XYZ file of C-alpha atoms in Angstrom:
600
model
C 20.812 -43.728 4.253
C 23.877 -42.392 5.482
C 24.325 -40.136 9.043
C 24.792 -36.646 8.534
C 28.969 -35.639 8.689
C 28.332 -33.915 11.592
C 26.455 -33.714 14.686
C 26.708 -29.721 15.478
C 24.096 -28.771 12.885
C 24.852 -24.434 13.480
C 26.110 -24.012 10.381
C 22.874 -25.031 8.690
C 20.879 -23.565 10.842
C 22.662 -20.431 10.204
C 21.832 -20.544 6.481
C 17.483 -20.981 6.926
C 17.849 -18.271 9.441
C 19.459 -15.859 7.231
C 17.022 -16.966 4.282
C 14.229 -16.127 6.424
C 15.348 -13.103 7.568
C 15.845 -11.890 4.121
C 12.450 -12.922 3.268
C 11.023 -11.099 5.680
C 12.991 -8.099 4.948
C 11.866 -8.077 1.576
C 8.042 -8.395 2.575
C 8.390 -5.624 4.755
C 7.183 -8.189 7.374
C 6.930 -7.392 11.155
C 8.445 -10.595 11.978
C 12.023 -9.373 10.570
C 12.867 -7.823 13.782
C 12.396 -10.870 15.858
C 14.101 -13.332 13.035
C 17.070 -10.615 13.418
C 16.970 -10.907 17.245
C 17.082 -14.244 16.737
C 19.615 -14.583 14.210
C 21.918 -12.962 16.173
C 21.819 -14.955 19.177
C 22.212 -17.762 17.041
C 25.620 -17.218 15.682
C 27.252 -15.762 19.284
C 26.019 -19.748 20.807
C 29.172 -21.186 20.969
C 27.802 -24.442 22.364
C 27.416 -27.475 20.060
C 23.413 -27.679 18.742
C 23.032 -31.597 18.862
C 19.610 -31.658 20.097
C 16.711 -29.765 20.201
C 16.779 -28.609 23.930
C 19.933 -26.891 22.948
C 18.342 -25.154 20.102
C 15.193 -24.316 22.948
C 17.607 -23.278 25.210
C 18.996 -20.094 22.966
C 16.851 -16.840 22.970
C 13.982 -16.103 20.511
C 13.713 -19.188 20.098
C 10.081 -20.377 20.259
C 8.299 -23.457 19.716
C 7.133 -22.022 16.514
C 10.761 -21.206 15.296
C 12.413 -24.664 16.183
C 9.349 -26.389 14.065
C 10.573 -24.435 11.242
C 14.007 -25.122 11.582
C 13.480 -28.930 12.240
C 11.339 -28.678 9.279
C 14.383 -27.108 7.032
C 15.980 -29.803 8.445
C 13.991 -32.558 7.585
C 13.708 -31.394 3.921
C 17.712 -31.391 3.670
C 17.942 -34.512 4.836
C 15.602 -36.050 2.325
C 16.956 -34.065 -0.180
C 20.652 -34.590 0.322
C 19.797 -38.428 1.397
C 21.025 -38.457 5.291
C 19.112 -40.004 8.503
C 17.254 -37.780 9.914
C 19.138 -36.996 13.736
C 17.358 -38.936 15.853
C 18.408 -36.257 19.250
C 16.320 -33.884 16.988
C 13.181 -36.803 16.938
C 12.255 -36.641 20.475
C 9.711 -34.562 21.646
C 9.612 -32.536 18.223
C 5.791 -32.522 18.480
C 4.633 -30.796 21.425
C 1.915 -28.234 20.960
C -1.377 -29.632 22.591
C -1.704 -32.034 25.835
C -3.944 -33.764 23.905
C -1.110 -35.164 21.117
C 1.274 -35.399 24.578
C -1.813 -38.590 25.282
C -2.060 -39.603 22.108
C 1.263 -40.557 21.302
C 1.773 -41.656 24.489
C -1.452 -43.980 24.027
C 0.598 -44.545 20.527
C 3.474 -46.165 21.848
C 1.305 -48.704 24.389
C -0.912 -49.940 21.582
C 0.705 -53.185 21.755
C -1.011 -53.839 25.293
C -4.061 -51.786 24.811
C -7.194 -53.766 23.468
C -8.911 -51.723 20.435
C -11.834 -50.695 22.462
C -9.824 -48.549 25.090
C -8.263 -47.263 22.074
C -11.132 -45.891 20.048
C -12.675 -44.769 23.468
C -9.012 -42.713 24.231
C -9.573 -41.157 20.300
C -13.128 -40.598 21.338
C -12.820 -38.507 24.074
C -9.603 -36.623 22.677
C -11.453 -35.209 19.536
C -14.507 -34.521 21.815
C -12.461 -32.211 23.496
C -10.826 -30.538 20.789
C -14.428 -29.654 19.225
C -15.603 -28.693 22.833
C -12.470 -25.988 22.892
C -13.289 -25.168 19.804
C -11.824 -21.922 17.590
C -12.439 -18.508 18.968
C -14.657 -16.459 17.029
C -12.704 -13.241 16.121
C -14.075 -9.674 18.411
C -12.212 -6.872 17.912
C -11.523 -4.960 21.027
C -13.460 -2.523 22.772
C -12.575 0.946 21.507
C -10.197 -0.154 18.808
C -9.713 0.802 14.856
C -11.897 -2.570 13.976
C -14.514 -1.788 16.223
C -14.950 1.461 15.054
C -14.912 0.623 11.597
C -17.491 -2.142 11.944
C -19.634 0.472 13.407
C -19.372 2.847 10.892
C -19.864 1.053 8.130
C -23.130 -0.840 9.860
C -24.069 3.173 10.944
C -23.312 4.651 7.599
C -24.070 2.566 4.688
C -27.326 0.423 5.208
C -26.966 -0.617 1.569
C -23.690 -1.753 1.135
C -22.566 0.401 -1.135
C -19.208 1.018 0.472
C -17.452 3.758 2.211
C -13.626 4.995 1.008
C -10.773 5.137 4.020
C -11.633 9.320 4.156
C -15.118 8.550 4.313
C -14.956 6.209 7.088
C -12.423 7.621 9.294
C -14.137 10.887 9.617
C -17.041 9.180 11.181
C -14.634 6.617 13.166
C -13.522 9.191 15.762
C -16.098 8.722 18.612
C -15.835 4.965 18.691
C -12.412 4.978 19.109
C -9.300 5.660 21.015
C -6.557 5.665 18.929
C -5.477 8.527 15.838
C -6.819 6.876 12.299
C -3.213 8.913 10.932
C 0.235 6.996 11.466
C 2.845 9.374 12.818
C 6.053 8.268 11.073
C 7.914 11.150 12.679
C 7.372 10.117 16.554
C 8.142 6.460 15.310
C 4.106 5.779 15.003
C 3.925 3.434 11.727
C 0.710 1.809 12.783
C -2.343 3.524 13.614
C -6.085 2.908 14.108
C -6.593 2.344 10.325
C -3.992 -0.949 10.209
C -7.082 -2.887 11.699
C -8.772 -2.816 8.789
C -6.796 -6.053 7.295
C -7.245 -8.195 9.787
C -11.030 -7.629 9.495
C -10.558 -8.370 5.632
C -8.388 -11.529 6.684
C -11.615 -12.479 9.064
C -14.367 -12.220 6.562
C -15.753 -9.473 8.200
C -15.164 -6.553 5.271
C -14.718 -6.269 1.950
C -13.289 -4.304 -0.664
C -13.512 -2.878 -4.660
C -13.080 -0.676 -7.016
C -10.222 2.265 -7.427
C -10.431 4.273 -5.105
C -10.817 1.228 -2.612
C -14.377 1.049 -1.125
C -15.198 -1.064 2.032
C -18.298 -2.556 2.779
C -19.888 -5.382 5.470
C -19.737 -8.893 4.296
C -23.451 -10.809 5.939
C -21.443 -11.932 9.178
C -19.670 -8.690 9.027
C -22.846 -7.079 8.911
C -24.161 -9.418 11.550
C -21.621 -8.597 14.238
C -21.652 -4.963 14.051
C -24.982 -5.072 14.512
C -23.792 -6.121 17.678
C -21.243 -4.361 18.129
C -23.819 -0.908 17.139
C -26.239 -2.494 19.849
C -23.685 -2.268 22.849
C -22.803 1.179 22.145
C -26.457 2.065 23.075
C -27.307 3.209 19.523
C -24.786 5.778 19.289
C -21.222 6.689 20.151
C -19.836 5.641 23.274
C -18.133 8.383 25.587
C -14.042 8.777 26.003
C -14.608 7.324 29.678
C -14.958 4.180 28.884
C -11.978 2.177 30.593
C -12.342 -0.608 29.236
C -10.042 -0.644 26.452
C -7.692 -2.919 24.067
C -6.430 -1.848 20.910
C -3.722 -4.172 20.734
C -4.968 -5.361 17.474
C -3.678 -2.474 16.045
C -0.501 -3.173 16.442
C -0.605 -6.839 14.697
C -2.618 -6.692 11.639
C -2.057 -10.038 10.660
C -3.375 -12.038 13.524
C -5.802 -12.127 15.679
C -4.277 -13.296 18.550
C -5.978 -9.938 20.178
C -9.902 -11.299 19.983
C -12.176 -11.255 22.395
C -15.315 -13.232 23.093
C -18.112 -11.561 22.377
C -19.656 -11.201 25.649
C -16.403 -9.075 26.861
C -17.885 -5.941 24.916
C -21.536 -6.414 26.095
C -23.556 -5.210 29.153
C -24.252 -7.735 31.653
C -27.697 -7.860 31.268
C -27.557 -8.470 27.383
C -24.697 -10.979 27.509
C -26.766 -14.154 27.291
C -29.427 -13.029 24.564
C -27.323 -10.467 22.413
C -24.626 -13.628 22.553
C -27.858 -15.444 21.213
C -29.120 -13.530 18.526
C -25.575 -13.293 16.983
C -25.253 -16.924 16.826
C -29.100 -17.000 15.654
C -27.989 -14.460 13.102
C -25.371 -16.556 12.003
C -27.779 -19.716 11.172
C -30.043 -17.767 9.394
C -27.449 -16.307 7.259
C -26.255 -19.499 6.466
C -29.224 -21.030 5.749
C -30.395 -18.030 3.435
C -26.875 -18.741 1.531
C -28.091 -21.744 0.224
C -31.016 -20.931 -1.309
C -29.845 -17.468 -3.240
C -27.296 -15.137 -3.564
C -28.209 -11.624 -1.551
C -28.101 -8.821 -3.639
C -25.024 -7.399 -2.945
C -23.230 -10.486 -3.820
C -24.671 -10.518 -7.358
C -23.730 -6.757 -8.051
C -20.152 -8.249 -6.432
C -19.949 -11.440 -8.959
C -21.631 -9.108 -11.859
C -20.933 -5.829 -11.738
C -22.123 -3.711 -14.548
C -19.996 -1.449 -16.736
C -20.133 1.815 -15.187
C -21.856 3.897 -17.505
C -22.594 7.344 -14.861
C -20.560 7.679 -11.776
C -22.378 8.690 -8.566
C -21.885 11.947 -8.425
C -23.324 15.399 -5.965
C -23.416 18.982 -6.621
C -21.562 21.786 -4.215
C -23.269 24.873 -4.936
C -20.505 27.492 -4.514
C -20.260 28.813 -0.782
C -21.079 25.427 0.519
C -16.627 24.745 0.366
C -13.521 26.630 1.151
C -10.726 26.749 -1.103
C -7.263 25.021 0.443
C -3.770 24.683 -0.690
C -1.855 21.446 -0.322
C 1.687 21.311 0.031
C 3.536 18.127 -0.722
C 5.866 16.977 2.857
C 8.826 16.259 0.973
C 8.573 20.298 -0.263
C 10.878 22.557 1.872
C 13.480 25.042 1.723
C 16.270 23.761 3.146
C 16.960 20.927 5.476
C 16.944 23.579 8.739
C 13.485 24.808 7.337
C 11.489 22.064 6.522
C 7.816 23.871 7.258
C 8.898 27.604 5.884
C 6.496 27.680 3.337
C 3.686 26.422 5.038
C 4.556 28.455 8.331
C 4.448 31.433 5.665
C 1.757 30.695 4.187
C -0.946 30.072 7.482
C 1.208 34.003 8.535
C -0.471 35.441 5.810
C -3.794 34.176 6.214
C -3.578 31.439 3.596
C -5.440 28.312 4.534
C -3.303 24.916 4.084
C -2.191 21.820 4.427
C 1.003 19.291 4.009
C 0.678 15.820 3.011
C 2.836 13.248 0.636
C 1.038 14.278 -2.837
C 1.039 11.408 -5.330
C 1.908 14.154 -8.229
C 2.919 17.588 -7.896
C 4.639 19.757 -5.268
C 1.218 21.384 -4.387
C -2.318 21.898 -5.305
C -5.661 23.258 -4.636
C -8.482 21.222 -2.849
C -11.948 22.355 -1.877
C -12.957 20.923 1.289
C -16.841 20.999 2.147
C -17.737 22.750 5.302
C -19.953 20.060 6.596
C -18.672 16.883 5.614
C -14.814 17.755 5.089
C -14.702 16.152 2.587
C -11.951 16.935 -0.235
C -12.173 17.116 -3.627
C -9.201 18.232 -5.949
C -9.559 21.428 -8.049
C -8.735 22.089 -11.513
C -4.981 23.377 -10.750
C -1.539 22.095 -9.705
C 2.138 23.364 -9.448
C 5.637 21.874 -9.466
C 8.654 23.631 -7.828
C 11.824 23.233 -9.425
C 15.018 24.726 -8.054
C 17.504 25.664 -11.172
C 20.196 23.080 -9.788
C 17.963 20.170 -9.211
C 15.915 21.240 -12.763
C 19.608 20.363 -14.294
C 19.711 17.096 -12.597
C 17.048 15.841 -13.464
C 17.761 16.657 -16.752
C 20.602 14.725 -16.440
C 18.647 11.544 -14.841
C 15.369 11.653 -16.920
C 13.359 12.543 -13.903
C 12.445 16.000 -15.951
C 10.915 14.349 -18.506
C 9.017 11.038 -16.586
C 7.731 14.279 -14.176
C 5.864 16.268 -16.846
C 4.047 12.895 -17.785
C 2.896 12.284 -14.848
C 1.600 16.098 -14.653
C -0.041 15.538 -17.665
C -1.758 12.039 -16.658
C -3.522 14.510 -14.348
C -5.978 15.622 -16.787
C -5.668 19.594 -15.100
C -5.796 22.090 -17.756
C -3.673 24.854 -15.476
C -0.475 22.824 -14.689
C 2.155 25.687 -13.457
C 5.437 24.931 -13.608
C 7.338 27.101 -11.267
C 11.537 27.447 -11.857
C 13.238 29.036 -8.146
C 16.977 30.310 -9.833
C 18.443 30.573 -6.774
C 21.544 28.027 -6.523
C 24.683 27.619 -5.225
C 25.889 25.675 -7.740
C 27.568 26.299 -11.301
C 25.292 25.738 -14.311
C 26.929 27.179 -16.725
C 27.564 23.938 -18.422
C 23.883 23.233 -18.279
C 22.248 26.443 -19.413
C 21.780 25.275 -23.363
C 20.097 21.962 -21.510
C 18.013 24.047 -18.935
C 16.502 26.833 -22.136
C 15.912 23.667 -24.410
C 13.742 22.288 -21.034
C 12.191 25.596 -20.126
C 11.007 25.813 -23.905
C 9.623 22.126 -24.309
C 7.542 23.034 -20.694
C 5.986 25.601 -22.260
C 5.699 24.725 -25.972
C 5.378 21.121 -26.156
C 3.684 20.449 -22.818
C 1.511 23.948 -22.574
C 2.442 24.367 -18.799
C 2.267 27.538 -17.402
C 6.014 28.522 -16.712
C 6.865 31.188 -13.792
C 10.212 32.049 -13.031
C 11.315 32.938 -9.163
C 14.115 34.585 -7.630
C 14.130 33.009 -4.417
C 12.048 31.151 -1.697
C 10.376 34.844 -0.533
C 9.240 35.711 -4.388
C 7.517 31.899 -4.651
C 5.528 32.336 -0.962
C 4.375 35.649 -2.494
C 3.462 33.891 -5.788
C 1.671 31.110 -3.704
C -0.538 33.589 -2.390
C -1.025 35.564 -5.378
C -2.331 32.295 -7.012
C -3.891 30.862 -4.102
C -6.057 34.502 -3.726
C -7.063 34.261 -7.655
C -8.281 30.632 -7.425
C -10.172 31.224 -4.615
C -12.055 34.528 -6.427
C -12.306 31.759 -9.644
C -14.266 29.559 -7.511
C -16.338 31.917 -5.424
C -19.130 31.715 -8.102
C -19.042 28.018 -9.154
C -20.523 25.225 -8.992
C -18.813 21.803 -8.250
C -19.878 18.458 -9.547
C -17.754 15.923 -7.638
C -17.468 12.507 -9.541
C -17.223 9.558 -7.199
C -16.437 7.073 -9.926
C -15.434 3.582 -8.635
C -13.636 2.275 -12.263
C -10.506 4.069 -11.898
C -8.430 0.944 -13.013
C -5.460 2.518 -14.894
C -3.921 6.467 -14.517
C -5.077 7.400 -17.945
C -8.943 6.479 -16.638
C -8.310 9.836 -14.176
C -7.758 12.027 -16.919
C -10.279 10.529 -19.289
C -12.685 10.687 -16.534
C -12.480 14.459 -16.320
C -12.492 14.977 -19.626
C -15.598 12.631 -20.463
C -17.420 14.391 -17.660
C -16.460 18.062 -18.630
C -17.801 17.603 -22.132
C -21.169 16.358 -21.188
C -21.489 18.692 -18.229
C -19.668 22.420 -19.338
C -22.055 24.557 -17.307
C -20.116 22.878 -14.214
C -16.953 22.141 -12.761
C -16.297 18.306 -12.684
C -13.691 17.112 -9.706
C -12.502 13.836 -8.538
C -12.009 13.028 -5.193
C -8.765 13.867 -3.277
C -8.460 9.874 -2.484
C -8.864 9.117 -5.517
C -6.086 11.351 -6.898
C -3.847 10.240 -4.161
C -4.827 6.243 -4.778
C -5.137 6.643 -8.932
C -1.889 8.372 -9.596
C 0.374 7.230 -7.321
C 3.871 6.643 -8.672
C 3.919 2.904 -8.190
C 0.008 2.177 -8.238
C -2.180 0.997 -11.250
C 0.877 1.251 -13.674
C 0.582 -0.853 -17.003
C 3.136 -2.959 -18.386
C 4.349 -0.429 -20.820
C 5.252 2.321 -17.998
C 6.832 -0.684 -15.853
C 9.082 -1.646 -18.337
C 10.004 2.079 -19.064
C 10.810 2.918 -15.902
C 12.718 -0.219 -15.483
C 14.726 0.501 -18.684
C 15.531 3.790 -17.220
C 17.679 2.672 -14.470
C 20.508 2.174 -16.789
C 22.435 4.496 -16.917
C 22.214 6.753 -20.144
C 18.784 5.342 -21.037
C 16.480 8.270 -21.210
C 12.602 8.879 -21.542
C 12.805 9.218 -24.970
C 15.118 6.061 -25.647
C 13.350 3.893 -23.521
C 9.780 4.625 -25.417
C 11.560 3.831 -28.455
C 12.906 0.442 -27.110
C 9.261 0.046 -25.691
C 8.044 0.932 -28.844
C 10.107 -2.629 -30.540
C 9.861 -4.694 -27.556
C 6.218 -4.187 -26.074
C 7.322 -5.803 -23.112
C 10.111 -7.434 -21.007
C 9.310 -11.135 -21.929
C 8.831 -9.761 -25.505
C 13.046 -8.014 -25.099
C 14.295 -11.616 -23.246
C 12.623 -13.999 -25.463
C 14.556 -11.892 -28.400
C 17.739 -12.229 -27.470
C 17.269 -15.979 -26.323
C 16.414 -16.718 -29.975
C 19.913 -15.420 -30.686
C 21.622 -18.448 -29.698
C 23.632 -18.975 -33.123
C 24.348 -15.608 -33.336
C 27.699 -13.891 -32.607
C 28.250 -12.083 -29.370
C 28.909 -8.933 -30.961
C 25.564 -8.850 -32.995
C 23.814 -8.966 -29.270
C 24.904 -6.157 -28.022
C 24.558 -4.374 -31.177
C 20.481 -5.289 -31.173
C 19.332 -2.115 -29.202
C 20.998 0.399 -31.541
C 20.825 -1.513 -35.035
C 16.548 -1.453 -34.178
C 16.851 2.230 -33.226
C 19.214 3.663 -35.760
C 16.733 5.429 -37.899
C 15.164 7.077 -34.938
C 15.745 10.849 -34.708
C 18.312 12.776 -32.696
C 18.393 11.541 -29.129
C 15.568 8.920 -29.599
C 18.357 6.014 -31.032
C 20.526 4.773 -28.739
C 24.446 4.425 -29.114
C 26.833 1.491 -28.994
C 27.824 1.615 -25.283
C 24.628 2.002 -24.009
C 23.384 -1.005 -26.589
C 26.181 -3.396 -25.083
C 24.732 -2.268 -21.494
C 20.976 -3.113 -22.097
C 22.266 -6.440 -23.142
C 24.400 -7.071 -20.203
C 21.137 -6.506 -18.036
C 18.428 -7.938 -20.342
C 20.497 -10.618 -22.433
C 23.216 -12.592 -21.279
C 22.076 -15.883 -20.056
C 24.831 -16.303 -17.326
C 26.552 -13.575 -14.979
């Protein structure tokens, strides 16, 4: 094998760095910041790397991280065919003491007589079981802990608790906000815990919306965990605290034993019982399956969702504006300051759909469930654009994937721009809302005249619901967007004397833009970012090419076919399509230079 052309080895180490960093980047990964930080000190080294103290010596640069570039290395070397450095050799495994021995024992076998040997290896692995893996704990006080406790306190049968449901009980155990605060920088909160107990075993979860439950040594150590907080909530004096394993949700480098959260006096039997616990469970695993693992492996098809009644009085009536819904950049909270002036009762989060809609919120439980109406807000300038972009049309979908039979569509003509180009565009879209779609249109001067018709509206919902009845649908078989709407629908037929809702999670989790979307909508939307491909166009190219494999594979089969013919596909399949449904020449040739050619 030949040595490698050089023995400063930067420049390659330069390349896996900036691989990984892009990785990371595009995994959203924590780790990004510290392959950055590391990155960077990498390139401003100006010594030679011909060893791997050198590499050591730089900053950010672990153990952990040289393995992984030594690794890269290794791998090039086999691939390209070079000797592997032998500067790089030394030392290159050196995580325990005990591997220190044993290759040090390694490289005196030639004196050593076998028994000394096997006695050395003896020993060694004795010790290794002896340390042993550390059983996972979350901290005292910290998002897991409380959510063990909850879900141990609050559902004996395992039927599973949503993210709402669980952190409005989680409050007392815990000393952290279950709400991330993106504004003061706060992108983790309480809540992140939650994967790292999925990653341990210790929770589960199913269904749309998500539900959480205890697996048997979930169950097992919040039993514990329920035990050492006396049988109820612990107080906010409590100093003994650690909720770094918020922070890191995908380790659990944070873990405590579990006689750190125990009273003295329990330590030694509590410590016990959960490892008694733990043998029994296992035993009992391999005679049957427990009964919440066969509804798991099985379940049935959902023919009734659980469901309650609110008799009317028992809720208040809220309005929820979307975040991203303001007035201007200097006046980001002016409707909701407004509205809370005049005495209506709201709030502001990130909707999934909508600019703002009506909840009911129970007075004991708080919990949320989303009434039967919803409004968009359209300024006359940004109505035009996205006109213009398609965002008008993929928008009124979405409204109607709702399943809401009062959909408002609300259009503020105040502008500082010209439209005058745009008005035939803006009457044709005004008159498809209210024909073709059967929104309810309303028409605003300004920002003043829609606060007043927010509380006009808010005040008449609020009389609608005075006298009813809510039946709130906790279905768990949400798996696409069109099961919300077909859920209401199903449920309003069979039940008419009632008001059927679904969840506020549920809306939030169901309809999201980018969650539960089939292949057909994917590919849509994904035609739609070329330019001049609208809603309508890209249904019809949907419509001949169900999906992207189905468009790819079609113009692979055109090898013997001129180049010309290609880019002509698009609009020769759509040419007997009506008005702005078939698609042109230009924007043919461009679906083909993003879907067909083979090379770029």
């Amino acid at each position: 094998m030949m040595e490698l052309y050089s023995s400063d080895l930067k420049h390659l180490f330069v390349t896996w760095m900036e691989k990984a960093a892009i990785d990371a980047a595009n995994k959203n990964s924590r780790s990004a910041i510290g392959i950055n930080h590391a990155l960077d000190k990498l390139k401003k080294h100006k010594s030679p790397l011909t060893n791997r103290k050198d590499l050591a010596s730089i900053p950010y640069f672990g153990e952990k991280r040289v393995d992984f570039l030594l690794d890269k290395l290794k791998q090039y070397c086999s691939v390209e065919g070079y000797t592997f450095p032998a500067s790089f050799k030394a030392l290159q495994t050196t995580n325990t003491r005990t591997t220190a021995v044993a290759a040090n024992t390694s490289f005196h076998s030639s004196q050593d007589s076998p028994a000394r040997l096997t006695k050395s290896s003896s020993s060694s692995s004795t010790a290794a079981k002896a340390k042993g893996k550390k059983k996972y704990v979350p901290a005292k006080r910290s998002g897991g802990y409380a959510i063990l406790i909850v879900l141990f306190k609050y559902d004996k049968e395992r039927r599973g608790l949503t993210k709402d449901e669980i952190v409005q009980q989680a409050a007392p155990y815990c000393d952290r906000s279950f709400t991330s605060n993106p504004a003061t920088k706060q992108f983790y909160s309480a809540w992140n815990s939650s994967k790292t107990l999925i990653n341990q075993g210790l929770i589960l979860g199913s269904g749309r919306p998500m539900h959480y439950y205890l697996t048997d040594e979930g169950s097992s150590l919040a039993k514990l965990l329920f035990r050492s907080e006396g049988g109820g909530a612990n107080n906010n004096n409590n100093n003994n605290n650690n909720d770094d394993d918020d922070d890191d949700m995908d380790n659990s480098d944070d873990s405590i034993d579990i006689d750190d959260i125990l009273p003295t006096a329990n330590k030694r039997s509590l410590g016990e019982l959960y490892q008694k616990d733990k043998e029994e469970m296992s035993i009992h695993k391999r005679h049957t399956k427990t009964r919440n693992d066969v509804q798991r492996t099985n379940p049935a098809p959902e023919t009734s969702a659980p469901h309650s009644i609110w008799k009317a009085g028992t809720f208040e009536v809220m309005m929820v504006l979307d975040t991203r819904e303001i007035r201007s950049k200097n006046e980001r909270n002016f409707f909701f300051e407004k509205l809370n002036s005049l005495g209506i009762k709201s709030e502001t989060e990130p909707l999934a759909v909508g600019d703002s809609l009506w909840v009911a919120k129970h007075k004991e439980t708080k919990e949320r469930v989303v009434l039967d109406f919803i409004l968009e807000r359209k300024r006359l300038d940004d109505l035009a654009e996205s006109i213009t972009d398609g965002r008008f049309f993929e928008q009124k979908s979405r409204l109607a994937k709702t399943g809401m039979r009062n959909i408002y569509y609300l259009v503020e003509e105040q502008t500082s721009s010209d439209l005058a180009k745009f008005s035939e565009s803006i009457k044709t879209a005004i008159c498809l809302t209210i024909v073709g779609s059967k929104f309810y249109l309303k028409r605003s001067r300004d920002s003043d005249q829609t606060t007043a018709f927010f509380y006009n509206l808010t005040k008449t919902i609020e009389e609608y619901y005075a006298t009813k009845d809510l039946m709130v649908v906790k279905s768990r078989s949400l798996n696409t967007q069109s099961d919300y709407k077909s859920t209401l629908e199903k449920y309003r037929e069979k039940h008419q004397s009632l008001e059927p809702c679904l969840t506020f999670e549920a809306f939030q989790t169901t309809l999201n833009k980018s969650s539960l979307m089939t292949v057909k909508e994917v590919f849509v939307k994904m035609l739609m970012t070329i330019k001049g491909v609208s809603l309508e166009k890209a249904l019809v190219i949907q419509k001949h090419f169900v999906t992207p494999k189905k468009l790819i594979d079609t113009y692979n089969s055109m090898l013997d076919v001129d180049e010309l013919a290609k880019k002509m596909l698009i609009r020769d399949r759509t040419i007997h399509e009506v008005g702005a449904k078939s698609v042109g020449p230009k924007v043919s040739e461009k679906i083909y230079e993003n879907w067909g050619r083979l090379s770029y």
